[in-house]
PDB file of C-alpha atoms and ligand atoms in Angstrom:
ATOM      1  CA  UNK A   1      22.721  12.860  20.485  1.00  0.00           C
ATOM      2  CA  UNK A   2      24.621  12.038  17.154  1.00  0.00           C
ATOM      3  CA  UNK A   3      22.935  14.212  14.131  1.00  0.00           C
ATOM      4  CA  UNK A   4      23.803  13.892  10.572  1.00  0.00           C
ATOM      5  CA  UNK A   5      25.341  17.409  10.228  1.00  0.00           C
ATOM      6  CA  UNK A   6      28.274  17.978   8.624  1.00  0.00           C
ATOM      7  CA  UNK A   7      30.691  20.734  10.004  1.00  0.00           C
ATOM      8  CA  UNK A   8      31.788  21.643  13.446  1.00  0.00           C
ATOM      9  CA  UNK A   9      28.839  21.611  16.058  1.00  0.00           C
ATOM     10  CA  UNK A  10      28.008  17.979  15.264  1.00  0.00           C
ATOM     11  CA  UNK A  11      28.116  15.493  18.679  1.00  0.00           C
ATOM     12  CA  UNK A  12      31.645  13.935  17.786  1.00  0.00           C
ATOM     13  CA  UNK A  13      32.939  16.961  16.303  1.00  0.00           C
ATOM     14  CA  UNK A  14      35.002  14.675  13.449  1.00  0.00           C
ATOM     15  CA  UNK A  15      32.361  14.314  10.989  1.00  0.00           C
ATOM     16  CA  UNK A  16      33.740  15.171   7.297  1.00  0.00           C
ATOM     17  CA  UNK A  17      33.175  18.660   6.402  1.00  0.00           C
ATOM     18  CA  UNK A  18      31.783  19.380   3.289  1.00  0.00           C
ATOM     19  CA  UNK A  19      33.655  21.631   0.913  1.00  0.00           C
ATOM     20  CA  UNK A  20      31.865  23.054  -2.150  1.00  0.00           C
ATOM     21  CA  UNK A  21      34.775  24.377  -3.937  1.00  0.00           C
ATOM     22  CA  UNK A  22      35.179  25.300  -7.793  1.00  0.00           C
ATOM     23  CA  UNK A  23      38.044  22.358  -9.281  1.00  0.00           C
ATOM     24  CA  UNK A  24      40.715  24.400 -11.136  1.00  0.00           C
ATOM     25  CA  UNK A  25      42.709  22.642 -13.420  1.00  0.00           C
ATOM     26  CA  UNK A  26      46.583  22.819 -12.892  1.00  0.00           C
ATOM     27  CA  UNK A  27      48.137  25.523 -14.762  1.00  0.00           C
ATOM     28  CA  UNK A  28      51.674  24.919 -16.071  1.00  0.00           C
ATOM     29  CA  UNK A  29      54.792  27.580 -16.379  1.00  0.00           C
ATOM     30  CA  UNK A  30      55.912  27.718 -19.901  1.00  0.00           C
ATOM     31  CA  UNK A  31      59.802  28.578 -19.645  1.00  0.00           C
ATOM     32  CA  UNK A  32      62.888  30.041 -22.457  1.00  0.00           C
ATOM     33  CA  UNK A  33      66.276  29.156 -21.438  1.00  0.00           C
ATOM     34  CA  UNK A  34      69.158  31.096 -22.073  1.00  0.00           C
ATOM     35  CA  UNK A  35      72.057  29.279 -24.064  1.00  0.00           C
ATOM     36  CA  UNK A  36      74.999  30.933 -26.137  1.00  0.00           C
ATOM     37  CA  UNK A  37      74.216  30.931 -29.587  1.00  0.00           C
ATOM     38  CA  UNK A  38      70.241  31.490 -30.276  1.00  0.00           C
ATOM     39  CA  UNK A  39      70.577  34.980 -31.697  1.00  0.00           C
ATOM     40  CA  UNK A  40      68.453  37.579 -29.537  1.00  0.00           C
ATOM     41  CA  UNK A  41      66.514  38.587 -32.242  1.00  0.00           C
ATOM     42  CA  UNK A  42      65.471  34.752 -33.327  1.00  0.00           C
ATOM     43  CA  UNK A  43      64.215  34.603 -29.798  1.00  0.00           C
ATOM     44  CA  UNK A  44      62.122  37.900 -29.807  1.00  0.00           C
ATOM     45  CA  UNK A  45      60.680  36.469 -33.477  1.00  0.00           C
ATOM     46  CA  UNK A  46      59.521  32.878 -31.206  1.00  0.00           C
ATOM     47  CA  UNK A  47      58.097  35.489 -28.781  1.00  0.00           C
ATOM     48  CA  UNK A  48      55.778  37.449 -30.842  1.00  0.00           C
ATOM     49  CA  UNK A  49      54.852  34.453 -33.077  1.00  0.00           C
ATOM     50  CA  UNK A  50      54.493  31.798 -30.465  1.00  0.00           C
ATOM     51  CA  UNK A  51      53.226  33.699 -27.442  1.00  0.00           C
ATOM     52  CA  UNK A  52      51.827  36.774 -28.974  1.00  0.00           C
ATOM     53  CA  UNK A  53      53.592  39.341 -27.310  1.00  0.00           C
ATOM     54  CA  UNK A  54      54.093  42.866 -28.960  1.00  0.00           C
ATOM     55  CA  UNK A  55      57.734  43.198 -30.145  1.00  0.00           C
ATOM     56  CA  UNK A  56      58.192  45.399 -26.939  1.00  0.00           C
ATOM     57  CA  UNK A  57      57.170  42.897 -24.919  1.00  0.00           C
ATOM     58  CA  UNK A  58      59.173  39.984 -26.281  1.00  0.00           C
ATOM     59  CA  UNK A  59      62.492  42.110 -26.463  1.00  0.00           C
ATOM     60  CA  UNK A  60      61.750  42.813 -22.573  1.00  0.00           C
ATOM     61  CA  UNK A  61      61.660  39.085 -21.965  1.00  0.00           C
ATOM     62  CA  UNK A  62      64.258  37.670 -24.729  1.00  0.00           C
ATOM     63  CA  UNK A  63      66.750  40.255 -22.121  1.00  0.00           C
ATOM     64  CA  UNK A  64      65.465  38.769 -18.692  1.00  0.00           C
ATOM     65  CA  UNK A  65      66.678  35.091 -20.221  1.00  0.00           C
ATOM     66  CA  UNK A  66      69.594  36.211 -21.544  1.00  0.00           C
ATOM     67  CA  UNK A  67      70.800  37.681 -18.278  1.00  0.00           C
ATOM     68  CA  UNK A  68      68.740  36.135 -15.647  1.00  0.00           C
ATOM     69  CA  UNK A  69      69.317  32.363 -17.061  1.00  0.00           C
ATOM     70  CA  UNK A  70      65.210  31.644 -17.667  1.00  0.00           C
ATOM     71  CA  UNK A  71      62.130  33.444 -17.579  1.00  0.00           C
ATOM     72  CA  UNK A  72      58.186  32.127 -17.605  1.00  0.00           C
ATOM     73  CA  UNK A  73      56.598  33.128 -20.785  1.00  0.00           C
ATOM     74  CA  UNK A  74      53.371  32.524 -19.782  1.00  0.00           C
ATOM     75  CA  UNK A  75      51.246  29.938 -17.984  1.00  0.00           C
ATOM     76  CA  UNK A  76      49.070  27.795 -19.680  1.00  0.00           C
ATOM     77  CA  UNK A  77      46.704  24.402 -19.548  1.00  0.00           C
ATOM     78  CA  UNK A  78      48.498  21.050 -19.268  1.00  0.00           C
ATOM     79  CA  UNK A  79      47.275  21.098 -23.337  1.00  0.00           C
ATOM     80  CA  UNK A  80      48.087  24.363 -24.945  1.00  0.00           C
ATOM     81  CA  UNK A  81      51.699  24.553 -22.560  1.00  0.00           C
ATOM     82  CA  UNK A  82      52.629  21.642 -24.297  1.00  0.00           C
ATOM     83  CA  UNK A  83      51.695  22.689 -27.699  1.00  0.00           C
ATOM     84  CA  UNK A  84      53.633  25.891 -27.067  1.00  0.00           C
ATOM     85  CA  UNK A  85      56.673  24.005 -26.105  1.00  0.00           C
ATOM     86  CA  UNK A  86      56.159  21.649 -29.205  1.00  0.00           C
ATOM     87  CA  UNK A  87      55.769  24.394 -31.530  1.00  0.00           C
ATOM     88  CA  UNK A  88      59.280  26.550 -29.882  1.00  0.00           C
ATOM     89  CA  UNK A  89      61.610  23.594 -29.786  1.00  0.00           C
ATOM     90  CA  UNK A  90      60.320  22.334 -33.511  1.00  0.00           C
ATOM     91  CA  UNK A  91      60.978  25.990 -34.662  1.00  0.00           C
ATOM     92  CA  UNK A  92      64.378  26.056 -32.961  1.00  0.00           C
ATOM     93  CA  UNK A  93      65.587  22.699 -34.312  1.00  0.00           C
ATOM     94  CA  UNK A  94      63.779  23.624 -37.865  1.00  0.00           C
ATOM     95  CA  UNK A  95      66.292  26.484 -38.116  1.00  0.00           C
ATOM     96  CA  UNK A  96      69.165  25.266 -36.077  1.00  0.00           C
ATOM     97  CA  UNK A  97      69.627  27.044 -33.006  1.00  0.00           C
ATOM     98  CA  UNK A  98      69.669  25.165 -29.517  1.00  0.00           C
ATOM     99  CA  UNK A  99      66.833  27.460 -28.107  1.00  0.00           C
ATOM    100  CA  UNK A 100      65.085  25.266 -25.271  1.00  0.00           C
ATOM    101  CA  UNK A 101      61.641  25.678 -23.906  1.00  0.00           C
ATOM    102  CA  UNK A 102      60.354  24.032 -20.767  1.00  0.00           C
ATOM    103  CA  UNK A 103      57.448  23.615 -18.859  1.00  0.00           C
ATOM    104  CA  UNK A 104      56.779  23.148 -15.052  1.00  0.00           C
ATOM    105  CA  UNK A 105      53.584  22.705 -13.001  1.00  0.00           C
ATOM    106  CA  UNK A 106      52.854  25.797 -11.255  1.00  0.00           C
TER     107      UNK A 106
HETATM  108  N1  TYC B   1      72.114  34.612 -25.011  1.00  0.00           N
HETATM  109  C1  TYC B   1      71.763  34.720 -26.401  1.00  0.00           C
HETATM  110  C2  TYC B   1      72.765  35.602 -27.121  1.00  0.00           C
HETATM  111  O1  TYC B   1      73.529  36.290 -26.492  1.00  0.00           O
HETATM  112  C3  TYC B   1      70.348  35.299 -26.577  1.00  0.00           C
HETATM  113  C4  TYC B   1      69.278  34.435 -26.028  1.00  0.00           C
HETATM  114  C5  TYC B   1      68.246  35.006 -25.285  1.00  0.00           C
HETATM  115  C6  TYC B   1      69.276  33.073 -26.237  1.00  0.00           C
HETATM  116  C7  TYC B   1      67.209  34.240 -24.768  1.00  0.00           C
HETATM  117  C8  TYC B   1      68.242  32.269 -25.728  1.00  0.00           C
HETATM  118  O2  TYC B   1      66.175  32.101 -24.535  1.00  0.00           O
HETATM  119  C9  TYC B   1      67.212  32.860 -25.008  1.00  0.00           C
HETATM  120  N2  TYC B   1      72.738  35.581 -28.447  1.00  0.00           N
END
């Protein structure tokens, strides 16, 4: 006979199963691109004030963009990546270097 059960083991076998799983909200990449003029040591300033990384830190990843092309700076909410973003490419264009930030879901 037909039960009410959810799962496997019910008559039909194609009742829906019933997932209890925690909702995470989608995280987003925040992301420096390389370009030819930014100076490196503008870049390692937007690291440490924007992101919070030690000076260490932000030189480490200032190098990765400037010879891998990009880098992820850090993931975020939907909200604070594109605050982050705001607050870089307002900086940049504030003090006229073509610095671009991105951000991506992840
Ligand atoms: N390539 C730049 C230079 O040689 C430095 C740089 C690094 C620029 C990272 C942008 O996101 C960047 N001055």
């Amino acid at each position: 006979m037909s039960d009410k059960t959810d799962g496997p083991g019910n008559d039909a076998g194609l009742l829906t199963k019933t997932k209890t799983r925690t909702q995470r909200p989608p995280m987003y990449k925040v992301m420096l691109l390389n370009d030819d003029y930014t100076p490196m040591e503008f870049v390692v300033h937007v690291l440490e004030r924007f992101f919070g990384l030690n000076h260490a830190q932000a030189f480490e990843i200032m190098l990765t963009v400037h010879k891998k092309g990009l880098a992820v700076v850090g993931v975020f909410s939907h909200e604070v990546a594109e605050t982050k973003v705001a607050q870089v490419m307002d900086f940049a264009r504030r003090h006229q270097h073509p610095l671009q930030c991105t951000m991506e879901k992840e």
